[in-house]
Every structure is written in structure tokens, then in C-alpha cells.
Amino acid sequence: MSWTRSSYAWDAGRSTAIHDALGPLVADIRSLLGAGTGLVVYEPSSGPPLLLASDVTDDSADDPLLPNEPLRLPPGFPHGRLEVLSDLEIHSALRDRVVKLGSAVAVPWRDAFGTGSLVVGNTAGAFAPEAADLRSCRRDAVRRVRAALRGARQAGGTLIENDLNQALRHIAESAASSPDAGTVLASVLVAARNLFDCEVAYLSIPEYDGVTFAFDQVLNIQTPAFRHLRIKHGQGLGGLARELRSSVRSLDYARDPRLRAAPVDETAREGIVSAMAAPLLVDDQIKGVVYVGNRHLKPFTETDETLLAEFAGYSSLGLKRREVDEYRDSVVQRKERERLAHDLHDSVVRGLLRIGFEAEAAQHNCQDDALRRRMAVIGSAAEECMGMLRHHLSVLIGDAEYGQPSTGAEVLGQIASVRRGPGIDRTTELCGPCPDALIPPPAAKALIHVGQEALTNAEIHSGCRRAHTALEIDAESFELRVADDGGGLDPTALDQVLAPTSPHLGFRSMRTAVTRLGGRLTVESGSLGGLQVRAVLPRGRL
């Protein structure tokens, strides 16, 4: 394997060698000729034209073309000869972006892999260098561009090869130290994200029917809807990768015409724009699909696609079919238990919570002592049943969601997974000086419980139309705030809720979850006009 081979015609993986080598050269030549814009356009022997590098000094450069961005060149664009051009327009083939030059000069060159042009010019006003300067510039520019490309391709290819070897070594070490397929697959995700310097990585594995793949392990995925997607054969990017049995890339997922029945809405809500996927083949059977993606536009290239295919192929060598099948079975069983637990929580537990609230209200407003006692018994029975059911649900899922430290985004995602009231707008926010800090399992479980309980209370009883959940992480604590714009409580009622002997079921369970970890729970007027539930857990005691 050698990434210095001829197919390495542009940047890929974490390498920016070509762009970094050509950028200063473009700036130098643009400055020498007195132009405001400089571009290096490359037309490989196969595939669309690409932007390799650019340098712009005009004020209009707030949305520049990206390295590797595919282009549409105008008819009559010069190939093989120097030309002075007017009213030149170079369009992005990826988005609504165009570079317009009122006058420009195109300096062409050829190499073994395609044809390139150095384009320098101005967006407005005349640009007409002296003929002698142009001839001298052409000789100098072509020589320097070719030399820069040769060196950059060699340096970039070496960097990619080193990065790939490092990624595979990470996976091999994980496979050698643990026989568990889940641990090896987790290391595959980490290595893939690092190899391509991407924001997210995730893995899907087959369910029992062998046709439907469900997302299992994820890195930096925030929305429950995306995490719980189930992908059929041929559906979306992963389905296409399975159908073709090869890696595929999508530069703009929402607008990719190749993707059939793609989960565009869920992907958009997760914020993923550009992504790649590759199948993991074990004994010639697809046992998983590994994905990498970004929440910003990233023009993955053919070289990226080839690199991901090699990465997936070598990663599969450390996996054994029996271990992968056993892991798949355990994941499917766990997901079914989790689904059942969530369904019961959203139906039975919420029903018991409503019974308890209504019993409390009736007890508070009733003048008949006997009826008040009966309401107290009903409320107490509802609370007892709710506590027992929650305990059994926790046993049912084996606290699988909390077995490993969680990120703040994962905690917010779990809070948001509780059923939403009709017509209610929810927002979330992860803030503080340490947003990337991992949250220990007990703290994550307590924060999720408080967040879900507070959202449920607000949406059932306050009449709110908005609810905002914020998780702030600093060096000392994890602080969760759930605020709504509902009716709130008058001072007397708020004092009763905050009292240590408060009979309020929801607040009592939240207080218990927080205080047993040495934290504190407060209820106060919120910034949205209703109530704000605030839970603070000290990091030092967890």
C-alpha cells in the first residue's frame, strides 16, 4: 500500500499538503501581477474539475471556495494556452457559489494526472499586465506550480499512509487487548474519525432480518431521532454502500440524487451535511457499516473514498464472525429492552405521574377529611407503583445507557427523548468552560432523570409553549437548568414545593436523585417567564 501513487491528485484524509503548498504560491503570483483574486483549478483525467487552492483579497471573499470543491468551468475555458479573459464565471458544482472576474488571465499547465490552470484577475476594473510580464510569469508560474505539486503529493501521500497505519495500529491494539467485538468496533469509530478529522462517526449493525441495520455505537451524535434510525438495504448513504459493497461519499446529503428513501429530515436535524460510509465485511458478509461526517460542507474526494475503503477492509481483519454475531445479538436484545422500557415510561409511568398529581390537587382543594385521606392513599399508591416500575425498568435495560461516561450532548439527547407535548417548542444548550468533559454514569443518570421529569411536569401542568434545557459544565460541577414559559407558581405554592416535606411526587423524586450524589435542587422563576428547575452536581464527589 502506498499513498504516493498516481491516484493521489488532491488532498484527502487529514492532509492539506497540496492546498498548503499552492496557497502561498498563488498569493505571490497574484500580488506580482496586481490582481485581487487567484485560483488554482485542476481538471483530473477522470472526474470533475476541482479547486486546489485560492487566495483572495477582495471584500467579497467572505464565502470562499473550498479546497477540493468541484467546479463547473464555462464553455471555452482555455486548455493548454495562456489567455486573457473577460467576464469569467467559475461556478461551484456543489452549492450556489460563483466566482466572477471582470478580467483575468489563465496560465495553463499539464502533468501526468490532468490539466491545471492558474487563474488570476479582478472582480471589477481592468486587469491587463504587460505582455513581457505575462510571458515571464507563465514560465515561472508553471515551473513553481509543478514543483509544488510534486512535493505536496509526495508529502501528502506519506502523511496519509502514516495516518492510516496509526489508525490501524490503534484498532489492532484494541483487538489484541480485548476479545469483545463491541470494544473493537468502538476503536474503529475513534480511528475513523481521527483519520478524516471529522466531527462525527457512527456505526450500524444488522438486526435479525439481516436487511435492516440500526445505529449502535456513535461519536458526537446528539439527537435521539438520528441515533434510533433503522436503515433498510439500499436506503440512504449506508444502504447505498451495502448495495454497492464499497465506500461511498455524499458532499451534500440533503441534495444527493443518488440516495433513495434517505432519512433527510433526521440527518438535517442532526446537522450532518457531508458524509461517507463503507461496509465492514467479515468472511465476505457485511457485518456493519462505518460512517464519518461533518456538520459543515466538506468536499470529500475520490481519494477519501478509496482511503475509507482501505481503512474498512483492514479494520475487518481484526473481527471474527462469531464474535460479531454474538455482539449483534446482544445489541438487538438490548435495543428491544430499551424500546420496551421507554414505551412503558412514556405510557405507564407518565400515567401514574398524572394520577399522583391529580390526587395531590384533589387532596389540597378538598374540604372533606375522609375524601382527603382517600386522595392521599391514591397519591401514595401511585408514587409507590411509579418507584417500583422505574426500578424494574432500570433492571430491564441493565443501565446500559449509563454503563460508560457520557458526553453532555448525549445527556441532553436522552433528556430530549422523553415524549414531547403537542405544540411545544424545545431547545437545548450545552455551555460552560468544559463542554467536552465526560459525565460519570451516576451523574448522567441523575441529570437525565431530573431533565425528563422537569420537562414532563412543565408540559403537563404549566401550559407552556416553550421549554429550554441547558447543561453547563465547569471544573467544579455539572449544572442542569430546565426553564419554561408557562404559568409558574405563586410564592406560597412555590414555598410548598421547595419545602423539605413537600408531597409533590415529581419534585420529590428529582430532589432524591440529586441529593444522594451530594448535589442540590432548586426551583425558581425562570428567564422564559415560568419556572426553572436547577440541579447542580459537584464533580469532585462523583
Coordinates of C-alpha atoms in Angstrom, one line a residue:
M1 CA 0.0 0.0 0.0
S2 CA 1.4 3.4 -0.9
W3 CA -0.4 6.7 -1.0
T4 CA 2.3 8.3 -3.1
R5 CA 0.8 6.5 -6.1
S6 CA -0.6 8.5 -9.0
S7 CA -4.2 8.4 -7.8
Y8 CA -3.3 10.9 -5.1
A9 CA -4.1 14.0 -7.1
W10 CA -5.7 16.1 -4.4
D11 CA -5.9 16.4 -0.6
A12 CA -7.6 13.7 1.4
G13 CA -7.9 12.5 5.0
R14 CA -6.3 15.0 7.3
S15 CA -3.7 16.0 4.7
T16 CA -3.9 19.6 3.4
A17 CA -0.4 19.3 1.7
I18 CA -1.5 20.4 -1.8
H19 CA -3.6 23.3 -0.6
D20 CA -0.9 24.4 1.8
A21 CA 1.9 24.2 -0.8
L22 CA 0.0 26.1 -3.5
G23 CA -1.6 28.8 -1.3
P24 CA 1.5 30.9 -0.8
L25 CA 2.5 30.5 -4.4
V26 CA -0.9 31.8 -5.6
A27 CA -0.7 34.7 -3.3
D28 CA 2.8 35.6 -4.5
I29 CA 1.9 35.5 -8.2
R30 CA -1.4 37.3 -7.7
S31 CA 0.5 40.1 -5.9
L32 CA 3.2 40.3 -8.6
L33 CA 0.6 40.8 -11.3
G34 CA -1.5 43.2 -9.2
A35 CA -4.6 41.0 -9.2
G36 CA -7.2 40.7 -6.4
T37 CA -8.1 37.0 -6.9
G38 CA -6.0 33.9 -7.6
L39 CA -7.3 30.4 -8.1
V40 CA -5.7 27.0 -9.0
V41 CA -8.2 25.0 -11.0
Y42 CA -7.4 21.4 -11.7
E43 CA -9.1 19.0 -14.2
P44 CA -8.0 15.4 -13.5
S45 CA -8.0 12.9 -16.2
S46 CA -11.2 11.4 -14.7
G47 CA -13.8 13.3 -12.7
P48 CA -14.9 16.9 -12.5
P49 CA -12.7 20.0 -12.2
L50 CA -11.6 20.8 -8.7
L51 CA -10.3 23.9 -6.8
L52 CA -6.9 23.1 -5.4
A53 CA -6.1 26.5 -3.8
S54 CA -7.2 30.1 -3.8
D55 CA -6.1 33.5 -2.5
V56 CA -8.5 36.5 -2.5
T57 CA -8.1 40.0 -1.1
D58 CA -11.4 41.4 -2.3
D59 CA -14.1 42.2 0.3
S60 CA -16.3 39.7 -1.4
A61 CA -14.2 36.8 -0.1
D62 CA -16.4 36.1 3.0
D63 CA -17.6 32.8 1.4
P64 CA -14.6 31.4 -0.4
L65 CA -14.5 28.2 -2.4
L66 CA -13.1 25.3 -0.5
P67 CA -10.1 23.1 -1.3
N68 CA -11.3 20.1 -3.4
E69 CA -14.6 21.8 -4.2
P70 CA -16.0 20.5 -7.5
L71 CA -16.4 23.2 -10.2
R72 CA -18.2 23.9 -13.4
L73 CA -16.0 25.8 -15.8
P74 CA -17.5 27.9 -18.5
P75 CA -17.6 26.8 -22.2
G76 CA -14.4 27.8 -24.0
F77 CA -12.3 27.8 -20.8
P78 CA -8.7 27.7 -22.2
H79 CA -6.8 24.4 -22.1
G80 CA -3.1 24.4 -22.9
R81 CA -2.7 28.1 -23.9
L82 CA -2.4 31.4 -22.0
E83 CA -5.4 33.7 -22.5
V84 CA -6.6 37.0 -21.2
L85 CA -10.3 36.6 -20.4
S86 CA -13.2 38.9 -19.6
D87 CA -16.4 38.3 -17.7
L88 CA -15.2 34.9 -16.4
E89 CA -17.6 32.9 -14.2
I90 CA -16.5 29.8 -12.3
H91 CA -19.4 28.0 -10.5
S92 CA -19.3 25.6 -7.7
A93 CA -20.9 22.3 -8.7
L94 CA -21.8 21.7 -5.0
R95 CA -23.6 24.8 -3.9
D96 CA -24.9 28.2 -5.0
R97 CA -21.5 29.9 -5.2
V98 CA -19.8 31.6 -8.1
V99 CA -16.5 33.5 -8.6
K100 CA -17.0 36.3 -11.1
L101 CA -13.9 38.0 -12.6
G102 CA -14.4 41.0 -14.9
S103 CA -10.9 40.4 -16.3
A104 CA -8.5 37.6 -15.7
V105 CA -5.5 35.7 -17.1
A106 CA -5.4 31.9 -17.2
V107 CA -2.0 30.3 -17.1
P108 CA -2.3 26.6 -18.0
W109 CA -0.1 23.6 -17.4
R110 CA -0.3 19.8 -17.8
D111 CA 1.1 16.9 -15.8
A112 CA 0.7 13.1 -15.8
F113 CA -2.6 13.3 -14.0
G114 CA -4.6 16.1 -15.7
T115 CA -4.7 19.7 -16.7
G116 CA -4.4 22.7 -14.4
S117 CA -4.8 26.5 -14.7
L118 CA -3.6 29.3 -12.5
V119 CA -6.3 32.0 -12.8
V120 CA -5.6 35.5 -11.6
G121 CA -7.8 38.5 -12.1
N122 CA -10.0 41.2 -10.6
T123 CA -13.7 41.1 -9.8
A124 CA -14.1 44.6 -11.3
G125 CA -11.8 47.0 -13.2
A126 CA -9.2 46.3 -15.8
F127 CA -6.5 43.8 -15.4
A128 CA -4.0 43.9 -18.2
P129 CA -0.4 43.1 -17.3
E130 CA 2.3 43.8 -19.7
A131 CA 3.0 41.1 -22.3
A132 CA 6.6 40.6 -21.1
D133 CA 5.4 40.2 -17.5
L134 CA 2.9 37.6 -18.7
R135 CA 5.5 35.6 -20.6
S136 CA 7.9 35.7 -17.6
C137 CA 5.1 34.9 -15.2
R138 CA 4.0 31.9 -17.2
R139 CA 7.4 30.4 -17.3
D140 CA 7.9 31.0 -13.6
A141 CA 4.4 30.0 -12.5
V142 CA 4.3 26.7 -14.4
R143 CA 7.7 25.7 -13.1
R144 CA 6.8 26.6 -9.5
V145 CA 3.3 25.0 -9.6
R146 CA 4.6 21.8 -11.0
A147 CA 7.4 21.6 -8.4
A148 CA 4.9 22.5 -5.6
L149 CA 2.5 19.8 -6.7
R150 CA 5.2 17.1 -6.9
G151 CA 6.4 17.9 -3.4
A152 CA 2.9 18.2 -2.0
R153 CA 1.7 15.0 -3.5
Q154 CA 4.7 13.1 -2.0
A155 CA 4.3 14.8 1.4
G156 CA 0.5 14.3 1.4
G157 CA 0.7 10.7 0.4
T158 CA 3.3 10.0 3.1
L159 CA 1.1 11.7 5.7
I160 CA -2.0 9.7 4.6
E161 CA 0.0 6.5 4.8
N162 CA 1.3 7.3 8.2
D163 CA -2.2 8.3 9.4
L164 CA -3.7 5.1 8.1
N165 CA -1.0 3.0 9.7
Q166 CA -1.6 4.7 13.0
A167 CA -5.4 4.2 12.8
L168 CA -4.9 0.5 12.0
R169 CA -2.4 0.1 14.8
H170 CA -5.0 1.6 17.2
I171 CA -7.6 -1.0 16.1
A172 CA -5.1 -3.9 16.3
E173 CA -4.1 -2.9 19.8
S174 CA -7.7 -2.9 20.8
A175 CA -8.4 -6.2 19.2
A176 CA -5.3 -7.7 20.9
S177 CA -6.2 -6.4 24.4
S178 CA -10.0 -7.3 24.3
P179 CA -11.8 -10.2 22.7
D180 CA -15.1 -8.2 22.8
A181 CA -16.3 -7.2 19.3
G182 CA -18.0 -4.1 20.7
T183 CA -14.7 -2.7 22.0
V184 CA -13.0 -3.3 18.7
L185 CA -15.9 -1.6 16.8
A186 CA -15.7 1.3 19.2
S187 CA -12.0 1.7 18.4
V188 CA -12.8 1.6 14.7
L189 CA -15.1 4.6 15.1
V190 CA -12.4 6.6 17.0
A191 CA -9.8 5.7 14.4
A192 CA -12.0 6.6 11.5
R193 CA -12.9 10.0 13.0
N194 CA -9.3 10.8 13.6
L195 CA -8.2 9.6 10.2
F196 CA -10.5 12.0 8.4
D197 CA -10.5 14.7 11.0
C198 CA -14.4 14.6 11.1
E199 CA -16.8 15.8 13.7
V200 CA -18.9 12.6 13.9
A201 CA -18.6 8.9 13.4
Y202 CA -21.2 6.2 13.8
L203 CA -21.7 2.5 13.2
S204 CA -24.7 0.5 12.1
I205 CA -25.1 -3.3 12.5
P206 CA -27.7 -5.7 11.2
E207 CA -30.8 -6.7 13.0
Y208 CA -32.2 -10.2 13.0
D209 CA -33.7 -9.9 9.5
G210 CA -30.2 -9.1 8.0
V211 CA -31.8 -6.4 5.9
T212 CA -32.4 -3.7 8.5
F213 CA -29.3 -2.0 10.0
A214 CA -29.6 0.0 13.2
F215 CA -27.2 2.6 14.6
D216 CA -25.3 1.2 17.5
Q217 CA -22.1 3.0 18.5
V218 CA -21.9 6.7 17.9
L219 CA -19.4 9.6 18.5
N220 CA -20.7 13.1 18.9
I221 CA -24.3 12.3 17.7
Q222 CA -26.7 14.5 19.6
T223 CA -30.3 13.8 18.5
P224 CA -32.3 10.7 19.6
A225 CA -34.2 10.6 16.3
F226 CA -30.9 10.1 14.4
R227 CA -29.5 7.7 16.9
H228 CA -32.5 5.4 16.7
L229 CA -32.7 5.3 12.9
R230 CA -33.1 1.9 11.2
I231 CA -31.8 1.7 7.6
K232 CA -33.0 -0.7 5.0
H233 CA -31.0 -2.2 2.1
G234 CA -30.4 0.5 -0.5
Q235 CA -31.7 3.2 1.8
G236 CA -29.7 6.4 2.4
L237 CA -25.9 6.5 2.3
G238 CA -25.3 3.4 4.3
G239 CA -27.8 1.4 2.3
L240 CA -26.1 2.5 -0.9
A241 CA -22.7 1.4 0.5
R242 CA -24.2 -2.0 1.3
E243 CA -25.8 -2.3 -2.1
L244 CA -22.6 -1.4 -3.9
R245 CA -20.4 -3.3 -1.3
S246 CA -18.0 -0.3 -1.5
S247 CA -17.4 3.0 0.1
V248 CA -19.5 6.0 -1.0
R249 CA -19.4 9.7 -0.3
S250 CA -22.0 12.4 -0.2
L251 CA -20.8 16.0 -0.3
D252 CA -24.3 17.5 0.4
Y253 CA -26.5 14.8 1.9
A254 CA -29.8 16.6 1.6
R255 CA -29.4 17.2 -2.1
D256 CA -27.7 14.0 -3.2
P257 CA -29.9 12.5 -6.0
R258 CA -28.4 9.0 -5.6
L259 CA -29.8 8.4 -2.2
R260 CA -33.1 6.6 -2.1
A261 CA -35.6 7.0 0.8
A262 CA -32.8 8.8 2.7
P263 CA -33.5 10.0 6.3
V264 CA -33.0 13.6 5.2
D265 CA -35.0 15.2 8.0
E266 CA -33.3 13.3 10.8
T267 CA -29.9 14.0 9.2
A268 CA -30.6 17.7 8.8
R269 CA -31.8 17.9 12.5
E270 CA -28.5 16.2 13.5
G271 CA -26.8 18.9 11.4
I272 CA -24.7 16.5 9.2
V273 CA -24.0 17.9 5.8
S274 CA -21.2 15.9 4.2
A275 CA -20.6 12.2 5.0
M276 CA -19.0 8.9 3.8
A277 CA -19.9 5.3 4.5
A278 CA -18.1 2.0 4.0
P279 CA -19.2 -1.6 4.7
L280 CA -17.3 -3.8 7.1
L281 CA -17.0 -7.3 5.5
V282 CA -16.3 -10.3 7.7
D283 CA -16.0 -13.6 5.8
D284 CA -17.5 -11.8 2.8
Q285 CA -20.6 -10.8 4.7
I286 CA -21.5 -7.2 5.6
K287 CA -21.5 -7.1 9.4
G288 CA -21.6 -3.4 9.8
V289 CA -21.3 0.0 8.1
V290 CA -18.9 2.7 9.4
Y291 CA -19.7 6.3 8.8
V292 CA -17.8 9.6 9.1
G293 CA -19.4 13.0 8.7
N294 CA -19.3 16.7 9.3
R295 CA -21.7 19.4 10.2
H296 CA -20.2 21.7 7.7
L297 CA -19.6 21.4 4.0
K298 CA -16.5 19.2 3.4
P299 CA -15.7 18.2 -0.2
F300 CA -14.7 14.6 0.3
T301 CA -12.8 13.3 -2.7
E302 CA -12.3 10.1 -4.7
T303 CA -9.1 9.7 -2.7
D304 CA -11.0 10.0 0.6
E305 CA -13.4 7.3 -0.7
T306 CA -10.6 5.0 -1.6
L307 CA -8.9 5.7 1.8
L308 CA -12.1 4.8 3.7
A309 CA -12.5 1.6 1.7
E310 CA -8.9 0.5 2.6
F311 CA -9.5 1.5 6.2
A312 CA -12.7 -0.5 6.4
G313 CA -11.0 -3.5 4.7
Y314 CA -8.1 -3.6 7.1
S315 CA -10.4 -2.9 10.1
S316 CA -12.5 -6.0 9.3
L317 CA -9.4 -8.2 9.6
G318 CA -9.4 -7.9 13.4
L319 CA -13.0 -9.0 13.6
K320 CA -14.2 -12.6 13.9
R321 CA -17.6 -13.6 12.6
R322 CA -18.7 -15.5 15.7
E323 CA -17.8 -12.6 18.0
V324 CA -19.5 -10.0 15.8
D325 CA -22.7 -12.2 15.6
E326 CA -22.7 -12.6 19.4
Y327 CA -22.3 -8.8 19.8
R328 CA -25.0 -8.2 17.2
D329 CA -27.4 -10.5 19.2
S330 CA -26.7 -8.7 22.5
V331 CA -27.2 -5.3 20.9
V332 CA -30.5 -6.3 19.3
Q333 CA -31.7 -7.7 22.6
R334 CA -30.6 -4.6 24.5
K335 CA -32.3 -2.2 22.0
E336 CA -35.5 -4.2 22.3
R337 CA -35.4 -3.9 26.1
E338 CA -34.6 -0.2 25.8
R339 CA -37.5 0.3 23.4
L340 CA -39.9 -1.5 25.8
A341 CA -38.6 0.4 28.8
H342 CA -39.0 3.8 27.0
D343 CA -42.5 2.8 25.9
L344 CA -43.5 1.9 29.4
H345 CA -42.0 5.1 30.8
D346 CA -43.8 7.2 28.3
S347 CA -47.2 5.5 28.9
V348 CA -47.5 3.8 32.3
V349 CA -45.1 6.0 34.3
R350 CA -46.5 9.2 32.9
G351 CA -50.0 7.9 33.6
L352 CA -49.1 7.2 37.2
L353 CA -47.4 10.6 37.5
R354 CA -50.7 12.3 36.3
I355 CA -52.7 10.2 38.8
G356 CA -50.4 11.3 41.6
F357 CA -50.6 15.0 40.5
E358 CA -54.4 14.9 40.3
A359 CA -54.7 13.2 43.7
E360 CA -52.4 15.9 45.2
A361 CA -54.6 18.6 43.7
A362 CA -57.8 17.0 44.9
Q363 CA -56.3 16.5 48.4
H364 CA -55.3 20.1 48.5
N365 CA -58.6 21.5 47.4
C366 CA -61.0 19.1 49.2
Q367 CA -62.8 20.1 52.4
D368 CA -63.9 16.6 53.3
D369 CA -61.4 14.9 55.6
A370 CA -62.3 11.4 54.6
L371 CA -62.0 12.2 50.9
R372 CA -58.8 13.9 51.6
R373 CA -57.4 10.8 53.2
R374 CA -58.5 8.7 50.3
M375 CA -56.8 11.0 47.9
A376 CA -53.6 10.8 50.0
V377 CA -53.8 7.0 49.7
I378 CA -54.2 7.2 46.0
G379 CA -51.3 9.6 45.6
S380 CA -49.1 7.4 47.9
A381 CA -50.0 4.3 45.9
A382 CA -49.3 6.0 42.6
E383 CA -45.9 7.1 43.9
E384 CA -45.1 3.7 45.2
C385 CA -46.1 2.0 41.9
M386 CA -44.1 4.6 40.0
G387 CA -41.0 4.0 42.0
M388 CA -41.2 0.2 41.7
L389 CA -41.8 0.4 38.0
R390 CA -38.9 2.7 37.5
H391 CA -36.7 0.3 39.4
H392 CA -37.8 -2.6 37.3
L393 CA -37.3 -0.6 34.1
S394 CA -33.8 0.2 35.2
V395 CA -33.2 -3.5 35.8
L396 CA -34.7 -4.3 32.4
I397 CA -32.3 -2.2 30.5
G398 CA -29.4 -3.0 32.9
D399 CA -28.5 0.7 33.0
A400 CA -27.0 0.0 29.5
E401 CA -27.2 3.6 28.6
Y402 CA -25.2 4.7 31.6
G403 CA -22.5 2.0 31.7
Q404 CA -19.9 4.3 30.3
P405 CA -19.3 8.0 30.9
S406 CA -21.5 10.2 28.7
T407 CA -20.9 13.5 26.9
G408 CA -23.0 16.5 27.6
A409 CA -24.6 16.2 24.2
E410 CA -25.6 12.6 24.9
V411 CA -27.2 13.6 28.2
L412 CA -29.1 16.4 26.5
G413 CA -30.2 13.9 23.8
Q414 CA -31.5 11.5 26.4
I415 CA -33.4 14.2 28.1
A416 CA -34.9 15.3 24.8
S417 CA -36.0 11.7 24.0
V418 CA -38.9 12.0 26.5
R419 CA -42.2 12.3 24.7
R420 CA -42.9 15.9 23.7
G421 CA -46.2 17.6 24.4
P422 CA -48.2 18.8 21.4
G423 CA -47.3 22.2 20.0
I424 CA -44.3 22.7 22.4
D425 CA -41.1 24.1 21.2
R426 CA -38.0 22.6 22.8
T427 CA -34.4 23.9 22.7
T428 CA -31.2 22.7 24.2
E429 CA -27.9 24.3 25.1
L430 CA -24.5 22.8 26.1
C431 CA -22.3 25.5 27.6
G432 CA -19.6 26.3 30.2
P433 CA -15.8 26.2 30.0
C434 CA -15.7 22.4 29.9
P435 CA -18.4 21.3 27.4
D436 CA -16.4 18.3 26.3
A437 CA -15.9 16.8 29.8
L438 CA -17.2 13.3 30.2
I439 CA -20.0 12.8 32.8
P440 CA -19.8 9.8 35.1
P441 CA -22.6 7.3 34.8
P442 CA -24.3 8.1 38.2
A443 CA -24.3 11.8 37.4
A444 CA -25.6 11.2 33.9
K445 CA -28.4 9.1 35.2
A446 CA -29.4 11.7 37.8
L447 CA -29.3 14.6 35.3
I448 CA -31.3 12.7 32.7
H449 CA -33.9 11.8 35.3
V450 CA -34.2 15.4 36.5
G451 CA -34.3 16.8 33.0
Q452 CA -37.0 14.3 31.8
E453 CA -39.1 14.8 35.0
A454 CA -38.9 18.6 34.7
L455 CA -39.9 18.6 31.0
T456 CA -42.8 16.3 31.7
N457 CA -44.0 18.4 34.7
A458 CA -43.8 21.6 32.7
E459 CA -45.5 20.3 29.6
I460 CA -48.3 18.6 31.5
H461 CA -49.1 21.2 34.1
S462 CA -47.7 24.7 33.3
G463 CA -49.4 25.4 30.0
C464 CA -46.1 26.3 28.5
R465 CA -45.4 26.6 24.8
R466 CA -41.6 26.7 25.1
A467 CA -39.1 24.7 27.2
H468 CA -35.3 25.2 27.2
T469 CA -32.8 22.7 28.7
A470 CA -29.3 23.9 29.4
L471 CA -26.4 21.8 30.6
E472 CA -23.4 23.9 31.9
I473 CA -20.1 22.1 32.7
D474 CA -17.2 23.7 34.5
A475 CA -14.3 22.4 36.6
E476 CA -16.4 22.2 39.7
S477 CA -19.9 21.0 38.8
F478 CA -22.5 19.8 36.3
E479 CA -25.4 22.2 36.3
L480 CA -28.7 21.4 34.6
R481 CA -31.4 24.0 34.0
V482 CA -34.9 23.4 32.6
A483 CA -36.9 26.5 32.1
D484 CA -40.4 27.0 30.6
D485 CA -42.7 29.9 29.7
G486 CA -45.7 28.5 31.5
G487 CA -47.9 29.9 34.3
G488 CA -45.4 29.3 37.0
L489 CA -46.4 29.2 40.7
D490 CA -47.3 31.9 43.2
P491 CA -44.8 32.5 46.1
T492 CA -46.9 30.4 48.6
A493 CA -47.2 27.4 46.3
L494 CA -43.5 27.7 45.4
D495 CA -42.6 27.6 49.1
Q496 CA -44.6 24.5 49.5
V497 CA -42.9 22.8 46.5
L498 CA -39.4 23.7 47.9
A499 CA -40.2 22.6 51.5
P500 CA -38.3 19.5 52.6
T501 CA -41.6 17.8 53.4
S502 CA -43.2 18.6 50.1
P503 CA -45.5 15.8 49.0
H504 CA -45.1 16.7 45.3
L505 CA -44.1 13.5 43.6
G506 CA -42.1 14.9 40.7
F507 CA -40.0 17.3 42.8
R508 CA -39.5 14.7 45.5
S509 CA -38.0 12.2 43.0
M510 CA -35.8 14.9 41.4
R511 CA -34.6 16.0 44.9
T512 CA -33.8 12.4 45.9
A513 CA -31.8 11.8 42.6
V514 CA -29.7 14.9 43.2
T515 CA -29.1 14.9 46.9
R516 CA -27.9 11.3 47.1
L517 CA -25.0 12.5 44.9
G518 CA -24.3 15.5 47.2
G519 CA -26.0 18.0 44.9
R520 CA -28.8 20.5 45.3
L521 CA -32.1 21.1 43.5
T522 CA -33.8 24.5 43.4
V523 CA -37.0 25.7 41.7
E524 CA -37.2 29.4 40.9
S525 CA -38.7 31.9 38.4
G526 CA -37.0 31.4 35.0
S527 CA -35.8 33.6 32.2
L528 CA -38.7 32.5 30.0
G529 CA -41.3 33.7 32.5
G530 CA -42.4 30.4 34.0
L531 CA -40.4 28.1 36.3
Q532 CA -36.8 27.0 36.1
V533 CA -35.7 23.7 37.7
R534 CA -32.0 23.8 38.5
A535 CA -29.9 20.8 39.5
V536 CA -26.2 21.2 40.5
L537 CA -24.0 18.1 41.0
P538 CA -20.4 18.5 42.3
R539 CA -17.8 16.9 40.1
G540 CA -15.4 16.3 42.9
R541 CA -17.6 13.7 44.7
L542 CA -18.5 11.7 41.6

